[in-house]
PDB file of C-alpha atoms in Angstrom:
ATOM      1  CA  UNK D  16       0.000   0.000   0.000  1.00 84.00           C
ATOM      2  CA  UNK D  17       1.190   3.510  -0.797  1.00 88.00           C
ATOM      3  CA  UNK D  18       0.703   6.581   1.338  1.00 92.00           C
ATOM      4  CA  UNK D  19       0.987  10.044  -0.214  1.00 95.00           C
ATOM      5  CA  UNK D  20       1.237  13.280   1.766  1.00 96.00           C
ATOM      6  CA  UNK D  21       0.897  16.664   0.086  1.00 97.00           C
ATOM      7  CA  UNK D  22       2.423  19.909   1.312  1.00 98.00           C
ATOM      8  CA  UNK D  23       3.499  23.325   0.116  1.00 98.00           C
ATOM      9  CA  UNK D  24       0.222  25.088  -0.479  1.00 98.00           C
ATOM     10  CA  UNK D  25      -0.551  28.571   0.714  1.00 98.00           C
ATOM     11  CA  UNK D  26      -1.742  32.048  -0.157  1.00 98.00           C
ATOM     12  CA  UNK D  27       0.044  33.838  -2.972  1.00 98.00           C
ATOM     13  CA  UNK D  28      -0.620  36.859  -5.133  1.00 98.00           C
ATOM     14  CA  UNK D  29      -1.369  36.501  -8.808  1.00 98.00           C
ATOM     15  CA  UNK D  30       1.847  36.139 -10.748  1.00 98.00           C
ATOM     16  CA  UNK D  31       3.584  34.453  -7.848  1.00 98.00           C
ATOM     17  CA  UNK D  32       4.957  30.938  -7.461  1.00 98.00           C
ATOM     18  CA  UNK D  33       4.552  27.935  -5.196  1.00 98.00           C
ATOM     19  CA  UNK D  34       6.111  24.497  -5.102  1.00 98.00           C
ATOM     20  CA  UNK D  35       3.991  21.592  -3.968  1.00 98.00           C
ATOM     21  CA  UNK D  36       5.483  18.370  -2.656  1.00 98.00           C
ATOM     22  CA  UNK D  37       4.039  14.861  -2.658  1.00 97.00           C
ATOM     23  CA  UNK D  38       5.938  12.511  -0.364  1.00 96.00           C
ATOM     24  CA  UNK D  39       5.366   8.792  -0.883  1.00 93.00           C
ATOM     25  CA  UNK D  40       5.883   6.010   1.630  1.00 89.00           C
ATOM     26  CA  UNK D  41       4.999   2.350   1.856  1.00 86.00           C
ATOM     27  CA  UNK D  42       5.099   0.189  -1.261  1.00 80.00           C
ATOM     28  CA  UNK D  43       6.682   2.882  -3.415  1.00 79.00           C
ATOM     29  CA  UNK D  44       8.107   0.263  -5.771  1.00 73.00           C
ATOM     30  CA  UNK D  45       4.560  -0.301  -7.013  1.00 75.00           C
ATOM     31  CA  UNK D  46       4.119   3.284  -8.183  1.00 82.00           C
ATOM     32  CA  UNK D  47       4.216   3.642 -11.963  1.00 87.00           C
ATOM     33  CA  UNK D  48       3.004   7.209 -12.188  1.00 95.00           C
ATOM     34  CA  UNK D  49       1.983  10.091  -9.959  1.00 96.00           C
ATOM     35  CA  UNK D  50      -0.387  12.848 -10.887  1.00 97.00           C
ATOM     36  CA  UNK D  51      -1.310  16.165  -9.367  1.00 98.00           C
ATOM     37  CA  UNK D  52      -5.025  16.907  -9.335  1.00 98.00           C
ATOM     38  CA  UNK D  53      -7.008  19.908  -8.208  1.00 98.00           C
ATOM     39  CA  UNK D  54     -10.575  20.635  -7.223  1.00 97.00           C
ATOM     40  CA  UNK D  55     -11.828  24.185  -7.255  1.00 95.00           C
ATOM     41  CA  UNK D  56     -14.983  25.173  -5.368  1.00 89.00           C
ATOM     42  CA  UNK D  57     -18.048  24.084  -7.301  1.00 92.00           C
ATOM     43  CA  UNK D  58     -16.005  22.236  -9.910  1.00 95.00           C
ATOM     44  CA  UNK D  59     -15.012  18.649 -10.517  1.00 96.00           C
ATOM     45  CA  UNK D  60     -11.535  17.389  -9.739  1.00 96.00           C
ATOM     46  CA  UNK D  61      -9.214  17.675 -12.731  1.00 97.00           C
ATOM     47  CA  UNK D  62      -5.809  16.267 -13.602  1.00 97.00           C
ATOM     48  CA  UNK D  63      -3.222  19.032 -13.663  1.00 98.00           C
ATOM     49  CA  UNK D  64      -0.024  17.133 -14.439  1.00 98.00           C
ATOM     50  CA  UNK D  65       1.292  13.592 -14.375  1.00 98.00           C
ATOM     51  CA  UNK D  66       4.728  12.009 -14.457  1.00 97.00           C
ATOM     52  CA  UNK D  67       5.601   8.371 -15.111  1.00 94.00           C
ATOM     53  CA  UNK D  68       8.445   6.299 -13.715  1.00 89.00           C
ATOM     54  CA  UNK D  69      10.260   6.917 -16.960  1.00 89.00           C
ATOM     55  CA  UNK D  70       9.964  10.659 -16.576  1.00 92.00           C
ATOM     56  CA  UNK D  71       7.308  11.197 -19.222  1.00 96.00           C
ATOM     57  CA  UNK D  72       5.128  14.154 -18.333  1.00 98.00           C
ATOM     58  CA  UNK D  73       1.786  15.479 -19.436  1.00 98.00           C
ATOM     59  CA  UNK D  74      -0.074  18.654 -18.515  1.00 98.00           C
ATOM     60  CA  UNK D  75      -3.517  20.105 -18.675  1.00 98.00           C
ATOM     61  CA  UNK D  76      -3.726  22.802 -21.333  1.00 98.00           C
ATOM     62  CA  UNK D  77      -4.595  25.374 -18.682  1.00 97.00           C
ATOM     63  CA  UNK D  78      -1.208  24.999 -16.953  1.00 98.00           C
ATOM     64  CA  UNK D  79       1.156  24.262 -19.838  1.00 98.00           C
ATOM     65  CA  UNK D  80       4.128  26.585 -19.778  1.00 98.00           C
ATOM     66  CA  UNK D  81       3.444  27.620 -16.177  1.00 98.00           C
ATOM     67  CA  UNK D  82       3.586  24.408 -14.140  1.00 98.00           C
ATOM     68  CA  UNK D  83       6.348  21.810 -14.063  1.00 98.00           C
ATOM     69  CA  UNK D  84       6.073  18.353 -12.529  1.00 98.00           C
ATOM     70  CA  UNK D  85       9.223  16.546 -11.458  1.00 97.00           C
ATOM     71  CA  UNK D  86      10.294  13.689  -9.238  1.00 94.00           C
ATOM     72  CA  UNK D  87      13.175  12.885  -6.909  1.00 93.00           C
ATOM     73  CA  UNK D  88      13.315   9.104  -6.737  1.00 88.00           C
ATOM     74  CA  UNK D  89      15.863   9.141  -3.932  1.00 90.00           C
ATOM     75  CA  UNK D  90      13.420  11.073  -1.775  1.00 93.00           C
ATOM     76  CA  UNK D  91      10.279   9.329  -3.082  1.00 93.00           C
ATOM     77  CA  UNK D  92       8.864  12.763  -3.715  1.00 95.00           C
ATOM     78  CA  UNK D  93       7.054  14.340  -6.648  1.00 96.00           C
ATOM     79  CA  UNK D  94       6.986  18.111  -7.003  1.00 97.00           C
ATOM     80  CA  UNK D  95       4.741  20.566  -8.781  1.00 98.00           C
ATOM     81  CA  UNK D  96       6.407  23.897  -9.464  1.00 98.00           C
ATOM     82  CA  UNK D  97       3.708  26.457 -10.160  1.00 98.00           C
ATOM     83  CA  UNK D  98       4.703  29.783 -11.694  1.00 98.00           C
ATOM     84  CA  UNK D  99       2.699  32.734 -12.983  1.00 98.00           C
ATOM     85  CA  UNK D 100      -0.193  31.714 -10.784  1.00 98.00           C
ATOM     86  CA  UNK D 101      -3.652  32.988 -11.596  1.00 98.00           C
ATOM     87  CA  UNK D 102      -6.740  33.351  -9.392  1.00 97.00           C
ATOM     88  CA  UNK D 103      -8.327  30.485 -11.346  1.00 96.00           C
ATOM     89  CA  UNK D 104      -5.563  28.190 -10.055  1.00 98.00           C
ATOM     90  CA  UNK D 105      -7.137  28.459  -6.611  1.00 98.00           C
ATOM     91  CA  UNK D 106      -8.066  24.931  -5.545  1.00 98.00           C
ATOM     92  CA  UNK D 107      -7.355  22.017  -3.268  1.00 98.00           C
ATOM     93  CA  UNK D 108      -4.419  20.148  -4.795  1.00 98.00           C
ATOM     94  CA  UNK D 109      -3.970  16.397  -4.331  1.00 97.00           C
ATOM     95  CA  UNK D 110      -1.444  13.929  -5.623  1.00 97.00           C
ATOM     96  CA  UNK D 111      -2.366  10.364  -6.398  1.00 96.00           C
ATOM     97  CA  UNK D 112      -1.410   7.258  -8.314  1.00 94.00           C
ATOM     98  CA  UNK D 113      -3.614   5.814 -11.060  1.00 92.00           C
ATOM     99  CA  UNK D 114      -4.590   2.975  -8.729  1.00 91.00           C
ATOM    100  CA  UNK D 115      -5.450   5.407  -5.969  1.00 92.00           C
ATOM    101  CA  UNK D 116      -7.700   7.326  -8.346  1.00 92.00           C
ATOM    102  CA  UNK D 117      -9.508   4.123  -9.374  1.00 92.00           C
ATOM    103  CA  UNK D 118      -9.943   3.127  -5.738  1.00 92.00           C
ATOM    104  CA  UNK D 119     -11.151   6.580  -4.785  1.00 91.00           C
ATOM    105  CA  UNK D 120      -8.468   6.888  -2.120  1.00 90.00           C
ATOM    106  CA  UNK D 121      -7.451  10.505  -1.587  1.00 91.00           C
ATOM    107  CA  UNK D 122      -5.343  12.268   1.019  1.00 90.00           C
ATOM    108  CA  UNK D 123      -5.904  15.601   2.737  1.00 94.00           C
ATOM    109  CA  UNK D 124      -4.515  17.652  -0.106  1.00 97.00           C
ATOM    110  CA  UNK D 125      -2.933  21.070   0.145  1.00 98.00           C
ATOM    111  CA  UNK D 126      -4.839  24.295  -0.383  1.00 98.00           C
ATOM    112  CA  UNK D 127      -3.646  26.882  -2.882  1.00 98.00           C
ATOM    113  CA  UNK D 128      -5.214  30.332  -2.864  1.00 98.00           C
ATOM    114  CA  UNK D 129      -4.220  32.897  -5.462  1.00 98.00           C
ATOM    115  CA  UNK D 130      -5.347  36.438  -4.790  1.00 97.00           C
ATOM    116  CA  UNK D 131      -5.885  38.962  -7.548  1.00 94.00           C
TER     117      UNK D 131
END
């Protein structure tokens, strides 16, 4: 079983930056990909970015060119560097594996608030 803990959220002004961290523990060898998701008030959860074990990345169109997902295998941590933040990026951000998404198993997430 894999446990994921998110951190790094906060309040930032539009145009600012934040770096989110997703620390994995447990059966980390079973992880083949990790994605960052977000859920804004009144909206459905959406996939923001995902990175595979091989380092292949993919991004939602809304964040391309502004967000960067990366991983440090030695630390079992996946990061989401968010630059040029906009008020519409305000959301609860979660990280999860594909299996975790299928199972509906989510952590506490980390809140990002971008003020205009």
